[in-house]
Coordinates of C-alpha atoms and ligand atoms in Angstrom, one line a residue:
Chain A
M19 CA -8.2 -26.4 35.4
S20 CA -9.0 -25.0 32.1
A21 CA -11.6 -22.8 33.7
R22 CA -8.9 -21.2 35.9
R23 CA -6.7 -20.6 32.8
D24 CA -9.8 -19.1 31.1
L25 CA -10.2 -16.7 34.1
W26 CA -6.5 -15.6 34.0
F27 CA -6.8 -15.0 30.2
T28 CA -9.9 -13.0 30.6
L29 CA -8.2 -10.9 33.3
L30 CA -5.1 -10.4 31.1
C31 CA -7.3 -9.2 28.2
A32 CA -9.3 -6.9 30.5
A33 CA -6.1 -5.4 31.8
A34 CA -4.8 -5.0 28.2
L35 CA -8.0 -3.0 27.5
A36 CA -8.1 -1.1 30.8
L37 CA -4.6 0.2 30.7
P38 CA -4.6 2.2 27.5
L39 CA -8.3 3.1 28.1
G40 CA -7.3 4.5 31.5
V41 CA -4.5 6.5 30.0
L42 CA -6.8 8.0 27.5
V43 CA -9.5 8.8 30.0
F44 CA -6.8 10.5 32.2
L45 CA -5.5 12.5 29.3
F46 CA -8.9 13.6 28.2
G47 CA -9.9 14.4 31.8
D48 CA -6.7 16.5 32.2
V49 CA -7.4 18.4 29.0
L50 CA -11.0 18.9 29.9
L51 CA -10.2 20.4 33.3
L52 CA -7.6 22.6 31.8
G53 CA -9.9 23.8 29.1
L54 CA -13.0 24.1 31.2
E55 CA -12.5 27.7 32.1
R56 CA -12.3 28.7 28.4
L57 CA -15.2 26.6 27.1
S58 CA -18.2 28.9 26.5
P59 CA -20.3 29.9 23.6
A60 CA -18.1 33.0 23.2
F61 CA -15.0 30.7 22.7
L62 CA -16.7 29.3 19.7
T63 CA -17.7 32.6 18.2
S64 CA -14.5 34.7 18.9
Y65 CA -11.5 35.4 16.7
P66 CA -8.0 34.8 17.9
S67 CA -6.6 37.5 20.1
R68 CA -3.4 38.5 21.9
H69 CA -5.4 38.3 25.1
A70 CA -5.9 34.6 25.8
E71 CA -9.2 35.1 27.7
H72 CA -10.7 36.8 24.7
A73 CA -9.3 34.5 22.0
G74 CA -11.6 32.0 20.3
V75 CA -11.7 29.4 17.6
L76 CA -14.2 30.8 15.1
P77 CA -11.9 31.0 12.1
G78 CA -10.5 27.6 12.9
L79 CA -13.9 26.0 13.2
V80 CA -15.2 27.6 10.0
G81 CA -11.9 26.7 8.3
T82 CA -12.1 23.1 9.4
A83 CA -15.8 22.9 8.4
L84 CA -15.1 24.4 4.9
L85 CA -12.1 22.1 4.5
G86 CA -14.2 19.1 5.4
V87 CA -16.9 20.0 2.8
M88 CA -14.3 20.8 0.1
T89 CA -12.2 17.8 0.8
A90 CA -15.2 15.6 0.6
G91 CA -16.2 17.4 -2.7
L92 CA -12.9 16.6 -4.3
A93 CA -12.0 13.2 -2.7
L94 CA -15.4 11.5 -3.2
P95 CA -16.0 11.8 -6.9
F96 CA -12.3 10.8 -7.7
G97 CA -12.1 8.1 -5.1
V98 CA -15.5 6.5 -5.8
G99 CA -14.9 6.8 -9.5
A100 CA -11.4 5.2 -9.2
A101 CA -12.8 2.4 -7.0
I102 CA -15.6 1.7 -9.5
Y103 CA -13.1 1.5 -12.2
L104 CA -10.9 -0.9 -10.4
E105 CA -13.6 -3.1 -8.9
E106 CA -16.2 -3.1 -11.7
Y107 CA -14.3 -2.6 -14.9
G108 CA -10.7 -3.4 -13.9
G109 CA -10.9 -7.1 -14.3
N110 CA -7.5 -8.8 -14.2
R111 CA -5.7 -6.3 -16.4
R112 CA -2.2 -5.3 -15.6
I113 CA -2.8 -1.6 -15.3
A114 CA -5.5 -2.2 -12.6
R115 CA -3.1 -4.4 -10.8
A116 CA -0.4 -1.8 -10.9
I117 CA -2.8 0.9 -9.7
E118 CA -4.0 -1.3 -6.9
V119 CA -0.5 -1.8 -5.5
N120 CA 0.2 1.9 -5.7
V121 CA -3.0 2.9 -4.0
A122 CA -2.1 0.5 -1.1
N123 CA 1.3 2.0 -0.8
L124 CA 0.0 5.6 -1.0
A125 CA -2.1 4.9 2.1
G126 CA 1.2 4.5 4.0
V127 CA 2.9 7.6 3.0
P128 CA 3.5 10.1 5.8
S129 CA 1.1 13.0 5.7
V130 CA 4.0 15.7 5.6
V131 CA 4.9 14.2 2.2
Y132 CA 1.4 15.1 1.0
G133 CA 1.9 18.6 2.4
I134 CA 5.2 19.0 0.4
L135 CA 3.4 17.7 -2.7
G136 CA 0.5 20.1 -2.1
L137 CA 3.0 23.0 -1.7
A138 CA 4.7 22.1 -4.9
V139 CA 1.7 21.3 -7.1
F140 CA -1.3 23.2 -5.8
V141 CA 0.3 26.2 -4.1
K142 CA 3.2 26.8 -6.5
T143 CA 2.7 25.2 -9.8
L144 CA -1.0 25.7 -10.1
G145 CA -0.7 29.1 -8.4
L146 CA -3.5 28.5 -6.0
G147 CA -1.5 30.1 -3.1
R148 CA -1.8 29.4 0.5
S149 CA -5.5 29.1 0.1
L150 CA -8.4 27.1 1.3
I151 CA -8.7 25.3 -2.0
A152 CA -5.0 24.3 -1.9
G153 CA -5.5 23.0 1.5
A154 CA -8.6 21.0 0.6
A155 CA -6.9 19.6 -2.6
T156 CA -3.9 18.5 -0.4
L157 CA -6.1 16.9 2.2
A158 CA -8.2 15.2 -0.7
L159 CA -5.0 13.7 -2.0
L160 CA -4.2 12.5 1.4
V161 CA -7.5 10.7 2.0
L162 CA -7.9 9.5 -1.6
P163 CA -6.4 6.1 -1.0
I164 CA -8.6 5.6 2.1
V165 CA -11.7 6.5 0.1
I166 CA -10.7 4.2 -2.7
V167 CA -9.9 1.2 -0.5
S168 CA -13.1 1.6 1.6
T169 CA -15.3 2.1 -1.5
R170 CA -13.8 -1.0 -3.1
E171 CA -14.5 -3.0 0.1
A172 CA -18.2 -1.7 0.0
L173 CA -18.5 -2.7 -3.7
R174 CA -17.0 -6.1 -3.2
A175 CA -19.6 -6.8 -0.5
V176 CA -22.4 -6.4 -3.0
P177 CA -23.3 -9.9 -4.1
M178 CA -22.3 -10.9 -7.6
G179 CA -25.9 -12.2 -8.2
L180 CA -27.2 -8.7 -8.1
R181 CA -25.0 -7.5 -10.9
E182 CA -25.9 -10.6 -12.9
A183 CA -29.5 -9.9 -12.3
G184 CA -29.2 -6.4 -13.7
L185 CA -27.2 -7.5 -16.7
A186 CA -29.6 -10.3 -17.5
L187 CA -32.5 -7.8 -17.5
G188 CA -30.8 -6.1 -20.4
A189 CA -29.1 -3.3 -18.6
T190 CA -25.6 -2.1 -19.4
R191 CA -22.8 -2.4 -17.0
W192 CA -23.1 1.3 -16.0
Q193 CA -26.9 1.1 -15.7
T194 CA -26.4 -1.8 -13.4
I195 CA -23.7 -0.1 -11.3
R196 CA -25.7 3.1 -11.0
R197 CA -29.1 1.6 -10.1
V198 CA -28.1 -1.6 -8.3
V199 CA -24.6 -1.8 -7.1
L200 CA -24.1 1.8 -5.9
P201 CA -27.3 1.9 -4.0
A202 CA -26.5 -1.4 -2.3
A203 CA -23.0 -0.2 -1.5
A204 CA -23.9 3.4 -0.4
P205 CA -24.0 2.8 3.3
G206 CA -20.5 1.3 3.2
I207 CA -19.2 4.1 0.9
L208 CA -20.7 6.7 3.1
T209 CA -19.3 5.3 6.3
G210 CA -15.8 5.1 4.7
A211 CA -16.1 8.6 3.4
I212 CA -17.0 10.0 6.8
L213 CA -14.1 8.3 8.5
A214 CA -11.8 9.5 5.7
I215 CA -12.9 13.1 6.2
S216 CA -12.6 12.9 9.9
R217 CA -9.0 11.7 9.4
A218 CA -8.4 14.7 7.1
L219 CA -9.7 17.1 9.6
G220 CA -7.3 15.9 12.3
E221 CA -4.3 16.4 10.0
T222 CA -2.0 19.3 11.0
A223 CA 1.3 18.7 9.3
P224 CA 0.3 19.0 5.7
L225 CA -1.6 22.2 6.4
I226 CA 1.4 23.7 8.1
V227 CA 3.6 22.8 5.2
I228 CA 1.3 24.4 2.6
G229 CA 1.1 27.5 4.8
A230 CA -2.1 27.7 6.7
V231 CA -1.8 30.7 9.0
A232 CA -2.9 30.6 12.6
Y233 CA -3.6 34.2 13.3
I234 CA -6.6 35.2 11.1
T235 CA -9.2 37.8 12.2
Y236 CA -11.6 37.3 9.4
L237 CA -13.5 34.4 7.8
P238 CA -12.6 33.0 4.4
D239 CA -14.7 34.7 1.8
G240 CA -14.0 32.2 -1.0
P241 CA -11.9 29.2 -2.0
R242 CA -8.8 31.4 -2.7
A243 CA -8.9 33.0 0.7
A244 CA -6.2 32.4 3.4
F245 CA -7.4 30.1 6.1
T246 CA -6.8 28.4 9.4
A247 CA -8.0 25.2 10.8
L248 CA -8.7 23.8 14.3
P249 CA -5.6 21.8 14.6
I250 CA -3.4 24.7 13.4
Q251 CA -5.0 27.0 15.9
I252 CA -4.4 24.5 18.7
F253 CA -0.9 24.0 17.5
S254 CA -0.2 27.7 17.6
W255 CA -1.7 28.1 21.1
V256 CA 0.3 25.2 22.4
S257 CA 3.5 26.8 21.2
R258 CA 2.8 30.1 23.0
P259 CA 5.0 30.7 26.1
Q260 CA 2.3 32.3 28.1
A261 CA 0.6 29.8 30.4
A262 CA -2.9 31.4 29.8
F263 CA -2.9 30.0 26.2
A264 CA -2.5 26.5 27.5
H265 CA -6.2 26.8 28.5
N266 CA -7.1 27.9 25.0
A267 CA -5.3 25.0 23.5
A268 CA -7.0 22.6 25.8
A269 CA -10.4 24.1 25.1
G270 CA -9.6 23.9 21.4
I271 CA -8.7 20.3 21.8
V272 CA -12.0 19.6 23.4
V273 CA -13.9 21.2 20.5
M274 CA -11.8 19.2 18.0
L275 CA -12.5 15.9 19.8
L276 CA -16.2 16.6 20.0
L277 CA -16.3 17.4 16.3
L278 CA -14.5 14.1 15.5
L279 CA -16.6 12.1 17.9
L280 CA -19.7 13.6 16.2
L281 CA -18.5 12.5 12.7
N282 CA -17.7 9.1 13.9
A283 CA -21.1 8.7 15.5
A284 CA -22.5 9.8 12.2
A285 CA -20.6 7.0 10.4
V286 CA -21.8 4.4 13.0
L287 CA -25.4 5.6 12.7
V288 CA -25.3 5.4 8.9
R289 CA -24.0 1.9 9.0
D290 CA -26.4 0.7 11.6
R291 CA -29.5 2.3 10.0
F292 CA -28.9 0.9 6.6
S293 CA -27.9 -2.6 7.8
R294 CA -31.0 -2.8 9.8
G295 CA -33.2 -1.4 7.0
G296 CA -31.6 -3.8 4.4
S297 CA -32.9 -7.3 3.8
R298 CA -29.8 -9.2 4.9
Chain B
M3 CA -15.2 -42.3 -15.0
I4 CA -18.4 -43.4 -16.7
A5 CA -19.6 -46.9 -17.6
A6 CA -18.2 -48.4 -20.8
P7 CA -18.9 -46.1 -23.8
A8 CA -22.1 -47.4 -25.3
P9 CA -22.5 -47.5 -29.0
R10 CA -23.6 -44.1 -29.7
A11 CA -26.9 -43.2 -31.4
P12 CA -26.9 -39.9 -33.0
P13 CA -28.4 -37.4 -30.5
T14 CA -32.0 -36.7 -31.2
T15 CA -32.2 -33.1 -31.6
T16 CA -35.5 -32.8 -33.3
A17 CA -38.4 -30.8 -31.9
A18 CA -41.2 -32.6 -30.0
D19 CA -43.5 -32.3 -33.0
A20 CA -42.8 -31.2 -36.5
T21 CA -45.4 -28.4 -36.4
T22 CA -43.8 -26.4 -33.6
P23 CA -41.4 -23.8 -34.9
V24 CA -37.9 -23.8 -33.5
K25 CA -37.3 -20.7 -31.2
L26 CA -33.8 -21.4 -30.2
A27 CA -31.3 -23.5 -32.2
V28 CA -28.1 -24.3 -30.7
R29 CA -25.5 -25.2 -33.3
A30 CA -22.1 -26.8 -32.6
L31 CA -21.7 -24.7 -29.5
D32 CA -18.4 -24.7 -27.7
A33 CA -17.9 -22.9 -24.4
G34 CA -15.3 -23.0 -21.7
F35 CA -13.2 -21.1 -19.2
G36 CA -9.6 -20.3 -20.4
A37 CA -8.3 -23.4 -21.9
T38 CA -10.8 -25.7 -20.2
P39 CA -13.7 -26.7 -22.5
V40 CA -17.0 -27.1 -20.6
V41 CA -19.6 -27.4 -23.4
R42 CA -18.5 -29.4 -26.4
Q43 CA -20.0 -29.2 -29.9
L44 CA -23.5 -29.1 -28.6
T45 CA -26.4 -29.0 -31.0
L46 CA -30.0 -28.7 -29.7
D47 CA -33.3 -27.3 -30.7
V48 CA -35.8 -25.5 -28.4
P49 CA -39.2 -25.4 -29.9
E50 CA -41.4 -22.3 -29.4
R51 CA -43.7 -22.3 -26.3
R52 CA -42.3 -25.4 -24.9
V53 CA -40.4 -26.3 -21.9
L54 CA -37.0 -27.8 -22.4
A55 CA -35.5 -29.3 -19.3
I56 CA -31.7 -29.8 -19.0
I57 CA -30.6 -32.4 -16.7
G58 CA -27.2 -33.9 -15.9
P59 CA -24.9 -34.4 -13.0
S60 CA -23.5 -31.4 -11.2
G61 CA -20.6 -29.7 -13.0
C62 CA -21.6 -31.2 -16.5
G63 CA -22.0 -27.7 -17.9
K64 CA -25.7 -27.0 -17.6
S65 CA -25.4 -23.5 -16.2
T66 CA -22.6 -22.7 -18.7
L67 CA -24.9 -23.8 -21.6
V68 CA -27.8 -21.7 -20.6
R69 CA -25.6 -18.7 -19.9
C70 CA -24.5 -19.0 -23.5
L71 CA -28.1 -18.7 -24.6
N72 CA -28.3 -15.1 -23.4
R73 CA -24.6 -14.2 -23.8
M74 CA -24.1 -14.0 -20.0
H75 CA -21.3 -16.6 -20.2
E76 CA -19.0 -14.2 -21.9
L77 CA -19.1 -11.8 -19.0
V78 CA -16.9 -14.1 -17.0
P79 CA -13.2 -13.1 -17.4
G80 CA -11.5 -15.7 -19.6
A81 CA -14.7 -17.2 -20.9
T82 CA -14.7 -18.7 -24.4
V83 CA -17.5 -19.3 -26.8
G84 CA -17.7 -20.9 -30.3
G85 CA -20.4 -22.1 -32.7
S86 CA -23.8 -20.4 -32.9
V87 CA -27.1 -19.9 -31.2
L88 CA -30.0 -19.0 -33.5
L89 CA -32.9 -17.1 -32.0
D90 CA -35.7 -17.0 -34.6
D91 CA -33.1 -18.1 -37.2
H92 CA -30.7 -15.2 -36.4
D93 CA -27.4 -15.9 -34.8
I94 CA -27.2 -14.2 -31.4
Y95 CA -23.4 -14.3 -31.7
A96 CA -23.4 -12.5 -35.1
R97 CA -21.3 -9.4 -35.0
D98 CA -24.2 -6.9 -35.3
V99 CA -26.0 -8.3 -32.3
D100 CA -25.9 -6.1 -29.1
P101 CA -25.7 -8.5 -26.2
V102 CA -27.4 -5.9 -24.0
L103 CA -30.5 -5.7 -26.3
L104 CA -30.5 -9.5 -26.8
R105 CA -30.8 -10.0 -23.1
R106 CA -34.1 -8.2 -23.1
R107 CA -35.5 -10.8 -25.4
I108 CA -34.2 -13.7 -23.3
G109 CA -34.9 -13.3 -19.6
M110 CA -33.1 -15.3 -16.9
V111 CA -34.0 -16.6 -13.4
F112 CA -31.2 -17.6 -11.2
Q113 CA -30.6 -20.4 -8.7
K114 CA -30.6 -18.2 -5.7
P115 CA -33.5 -15.6 -5.6
N116 CA -31.8 -12.3 -6.0
P117 CA -34.3 -9.5 -5.7
F118 CA -32.6 -6.1 -5.5
P119 CA -32.4 -5.3 -1.8
T120 CA -32.6 -1.6 -2.0
M121 CA -35.8 -1.7 -4.0
S122 CA -39.5 -2.3 -3.0
I123 CA -41.5 -5.1 -4.5
R124 CA -43.0 -2.7 -7.0
E125 CA -39.6 -1.3 -8.0
N126 CA -38.1 -4.7 -8.3
V127 CA -40.8 -5.6 -10.9
L128 CA -40.0 -2.3 -12.8
A129 CA -36.3 -2.7 -12.3
G130 CA -35.6 -4.0 -15.8
L131 CA -37.5 -1.1 -17.4
R132 CA -36.0 1.5 -15.1
L133 CA -32.5 0.3 -15.4
T134 CA -32.7 0.5 -19.2
G135 CA -34.3 3.8 -19.2
A136 CA -37.5 2.5 -20.9
L137 CA -39.8 4.3 -18.4
R138 CA -38.1 7.7 -18.8
G139 CA -40.3 8.7 -21.7
G140 CA -42.9 9.6 -19.1
R141 CA -45.4 6.8 -19.3
K142 CA -48.5 7.5 -17.3
Q143 CA -48.9 6.2 -13.7
P144 CA -51.8 3.9 -14.5
A145 CA -49.8 2.3 -17.4
I146 CA -46.9 1.6 -15.0
D147 CA -49.3 0.2 -12.4
G148 CA -50.7 -2.0 -15.1
I149 CA -47.2 -3.3 -15.9
V150 CA -46.6 -4.1 -12.3
E151 CA -49.9 -5.9 -11.9
Q152 CA -49.6 -7.9 -15.1
A153 CA -46.1 -9.1 -14.4
L154 CA -46.9 -10.0 -10.8
T155 CA -50.1 -11.8 -11.9
R156 CA -48.3 -13.8 -14.6
A157 CA -45.6 -14.8 -11.9
A158 CA -48.6 -15.9 -9.7
L159 CA -47.6 -13.4 -7.0
W160 CA -50.1 -10.6 -7.3
D161 CA -52.7 -11.8 -4.8
E162 CA -49.9 -12.2 -2.1
V163 CA -48.3 -8.9 -2.4
K164 CA -50.8 -6.4 -3.9
D165 CA -51.4 -4.8 -0.5
R166 CA -47.7 -4.3 0.2
L167 CA -46.0 -3.3 -3.1
A168 CA -44.0 -0.7 -1.2
A169 CA -42.4 -3.3 1.1
A170 CA -38.8 -4.3 0.5
G171 CA -38.3 -7.2 -1.9
G172 CA -36.2 -8.9 0.6
S173 CA -39.1 -9.0 3.1
L174 CA -40.7 -11.9 1.1
S175 CA -40.2 -15.6 1.7
G176 CA -37.7 -17.4 -0.5
G177 CA -40.4 -18.8 -2.8
Q178 CA -42.1 -15.5 -3.1
Q179 CA -38.8 -13.9 -3.8
Q180 CA -38.1 -16.3 -6.6
R181 CA -41.5 -15.5 -8.1
L182 CA -40.7 -11.8 -7.8
C183 CA -37.6 -12.5 -9.8
I184 CA -39.7 -14.2 -12.4
A185 CA -42.0 -11.2 -12.4
R186 CA -39.0 -8.9 -12.8
A187 CA -37.9 -11.0 -15.8
L188 CA -41.4 -11.0 -17.3
A189 CA -41.9 -7.3 -17.0
V190 CA -39.2 -6.7 -19.7
E191 CA -41.4 -8.8 -22.0
P192 CA -38.9 -11.5 -23.1
E193 CA -39.7 -14.2 -25.6
V194 CA -37.6 -16.9 -24.0
L195 CA -37.2 -17.5 -20.2
L196 CA -34.0 -19.3 -19.0
M197 CA -34.3 -20.8 -15.5
D198 CA -31.2 -22.2 -13.8
E199 CA -32.2 -24.5 -11.1
P200 CA -34.9 -22.0 -9.9
C201 CA -36.2 -24.2 -7.1
S202 CA -32.9 -25.6 -5.6
A203 CA -33.1 -23.1 -2.8
L204 CA -36.8 -23.5 -2.1
D205 CA -38.9 -25.9 0.0
P206 CA -41.3 -28.4 -1.7
I207 CA -44.4 -26.3 -1.5
A208 CA -42.7 -23.3 -3.0
T209 CA -41.3 -25.7 -5.6
A210 CA -44.6 -27.0 -6.5
R211 CA -45.9 -23.4 -7.0
I212 CA -43.1 -22.6 -9.3
E213 CA -43.7 -25.8 -11.3
D214 CA -47.3 -24.9 -11.7
L215 CA -46.3 -21.5 -12.8
I216 CA -44.0 -22.9 -15.4
H217 CA -47.0 -24.8 -16.8
V218 CA -48.9 -21.5 -17.3
L219 CA -45.9 -19.5 -18.6
R220 CA -45.3 -22.1 -21.3
E221 CA -48.4 -20.7 -23.1
R222 CA -46.6 -17.4 -23.7
Y223 CA -42.9 -18.1 -23.4
T224 CA -40.3 -20.5 -24.6
I225 CA -38.7 -21.9 -21.5
V226 CA -35.3 -23.6 -20.8
L227 CA -35.3 -25.2 -17.3
V228 CA -32.1 -26.4 -15.8
T229 CA -32.7 -28.8 -13.0
H230 CA -30.8 -31.3 -11.0
N231 CA -34.2 -32.9 -9.9
M232 CA -35.3 -35.5 -12.4
Q233 CA -38.8 -35.6 -11.0
Q234 CA -39.1 -31.9 -11.7
A235 CA -37.9 -32.4 -15.3
A236 CA -40.4 -35.2 -15.7
R237 CA -43.3 -33.1 -14.3
A238 CA -42.6 -29.7 -15.8
S239 CA -41.1 -30.2 -19.2
D240 CA -42.1 -31.2 -22.7
L241 CA -38.6 -32.2 -23.8
T242 CA -35.5 -33.2 -21.8
A243 CA -31.9 -32.9 -22.7
F244 CA -29.4 -35.0 -20.9
L245 CA -25.9 -33.5 -20.6
L246 CA -22.8 -35.3 -19.6
H247 CA -19.3 -33.7 -19.4
G248 CA -20.5 -30.9 -21.6
E249 CA -21.8 -33.2 -24.3
L250 CA -25.4 -33.7 -25.2
I251 CA -26.1 -37.4 -24.8
E252 CA -29.7 -37.4 -25.6
C253 CA -32.6 -35.0 -26.2
A254 CA -36.1 -36.4 -26.5
P255 CA -39.7 -35.8 -25.5
T256 CA -39.7 -36.0 -21.7
E257 CA -41.9 -39.0 -21.4
R258 CA -39.8 -41.0 -23.9
L259 CA -36.6 -40.0 -22.4
F260 CA -37.6 -41.2 -18.9
T261 CA -39.3 -44.4 -20.1
Q262 CA -37.2 -45.6 -23.0
P263 CA -34.0 -43.7 -23.1
S264 CA -32.0 -44.6 -26.2
D265 CA -28.6 -44.3 -24.5
R266 CA -27.1 -46.4 -21.9
R267 CA -25.7 -43.4 -20.0
T268 CA -29.1 -41.8 -20.0
E269 CA -30.6 -44.9 -18.5
D270 CA -27.8 -45.2 -15.9
Y271 CA -28.3 -41.6 -14.9
I272 CA -32.1 -41.6 -14.6
T273 CA -32.1 -44.9 -12.7
G274 CA -29.7 -43.4 -10.3
K275 CA -26.5 -45.4 -11.1
F276 CA -24.4 -42.3 -11.0
G277 CA -24.7 -38.5 -10.6
Ligands
LIG311 N1 -16.2 -19.1 -13.4 C1 -15.6 -20.3 -13.7 N2 -14.3 -20.4 -14.0 C2 -13.7 -21.6 -14.2 N3 -14.4 -22.7 -14.3 C3 -15.7 -22.7 -14.0 C4 -16.5 -21.5 -13.8 N4 -17.7 -21.7 -13.5 C5 -17.9 -23.0 -13.7 N5 -16.7 -23.6 -14.0 C6 -16.5 -25.1 -14.3 O1 -17.2 -25.4 -15.4 C7 -17.8 -26.7 -15.3 C8 -19.3 -26.6 -15.5 O2 -20.0 -25.8 -14.6 P1 -21.5 -25.5 -14.6 O3 -21.9 -25.1 -16.0 O4 -21.8 -24.5 -13.5 O5 -22.1 -26.9 -14.3 P2 -23.6 -27.3 -13.8 O6 -24.4 -26.0 -13.8 O7 -24.0 -28.4 -14.7 O8 -23.4 -27.8 -12.4 C9 -17.5 -27.2 -13.9 O9 -16.5 -28.1 -14.0 C10 -17.0 -25.9 -13.2 O10 -16.0 -26.3 -12.3
LIG312 MG1 -25.4 -24.9 -12.3

């Protein structure tokens, strides 16, 4: 009796899993088929072109890579720093509470809003223009709450006893955090950071708002250079009327997905490696 | 809660023998969390190079008391402390005392072995010195090796780990981990060692090893040993203090306290009537 009900439930769950998974596989297969004829080493090393068959993603790929590095460079110090403050020094104080609530809310703000903010603050007020650094700063702002939340979780997972052991040895709070808490939390912090960056790299809306351009025939030569990114490039190809560009868009999507897959695999690897190497 | 209040003899707070200088003198110590008092008006002497055991039922304030002795208690948000604790006649709660520096003179071993998981055995021993930057001055490698060997030898762990100093601290057995934590505390060269139920997570054999170790350590260090195990107090200590509801009921040479307690409540506790 109960065995039969168990079977039904198992089937139901399997169906719930299979349906969306099937749709995903179908979509990805469709894109892959469409993009296959464009996918080649030349596609990765070519600049955009009016001729669909010669157009490639090089500026987008480089732009996305640079954005990733710069976003990480901006979001990690601030995010990890804020998390350390909140988790290790914040205690029960009012300000810490207020910040905590705000950070949680910020994570739910639509990404376009960050684009508008970036346009107003970085592009206009700070005069950075429609540049790589303005894009990276905007994306950093976007993922800051994610970095803060995931870092706090990693810090909270470090047993209290380790902090006490450090302090009891005559270390200051900071010495204990730096040498004991952060190393123990590093895998968790790193995993969260990689996932946050991969989220940033998939964002299109804020970059469009701050004015990333799609048609660029040179590579950025510095943080103030104009730039494009993979999702922008894909978006621009998708909106072309010519059917030939649909193949480019599909190939671009495949490249983008592979990149994100690689990043997520890296995150999983970091987590597995350290949790096996650790003592727990 | 407890048997009828016995007519109360003044708590014996004198050292085991008059010739031993007092290392730690607790004077009218109050400690608590927020508005809840946990340790009340506690006065107690710990003679130098002796083992003082603190016994009492769970929740009576033993941990809180020892954590006041190295100023760890005040790290808990909302913790309160009053009164004084004299280390070599100087109040550790005086305004000019830096609790961070004080903790290097008063080491602590915790209930649960807590070696640093990201460090090797060797680095665990050196952790106190590295954390505080004491090794930064560029001490020579042989000198550092000497510190490691000495601390591990004093913690009776050297022979078991000398061939795998690079292994993770967490790869040791529970008892070995606890001795590693003792070695880590000793490497900082403290004068006093506080041990809060150091054997409660260990098996009887590992416990016996730690008790043997306490006997040897006693020649160099003043030791305060919290234990819920009365046999352990009887075996390992010179003096025993009995705590109840945060008050000191009796403190006497261990043998006397266990054979002829002067307070009814002590007698009830050691004969197993409660707790
Ligand atoms: N962090 C804390 N906050 C509030 N109360 C606490 C805290 N830690 C311990 N207490 C309370 O203080 C009392 C004494 O605890 P403790 O010193 O740990 O006792 P023992 O070590 O003798 O078992 C207990 O009643 C306990 O509930
Ligand atoms: Mg306790």
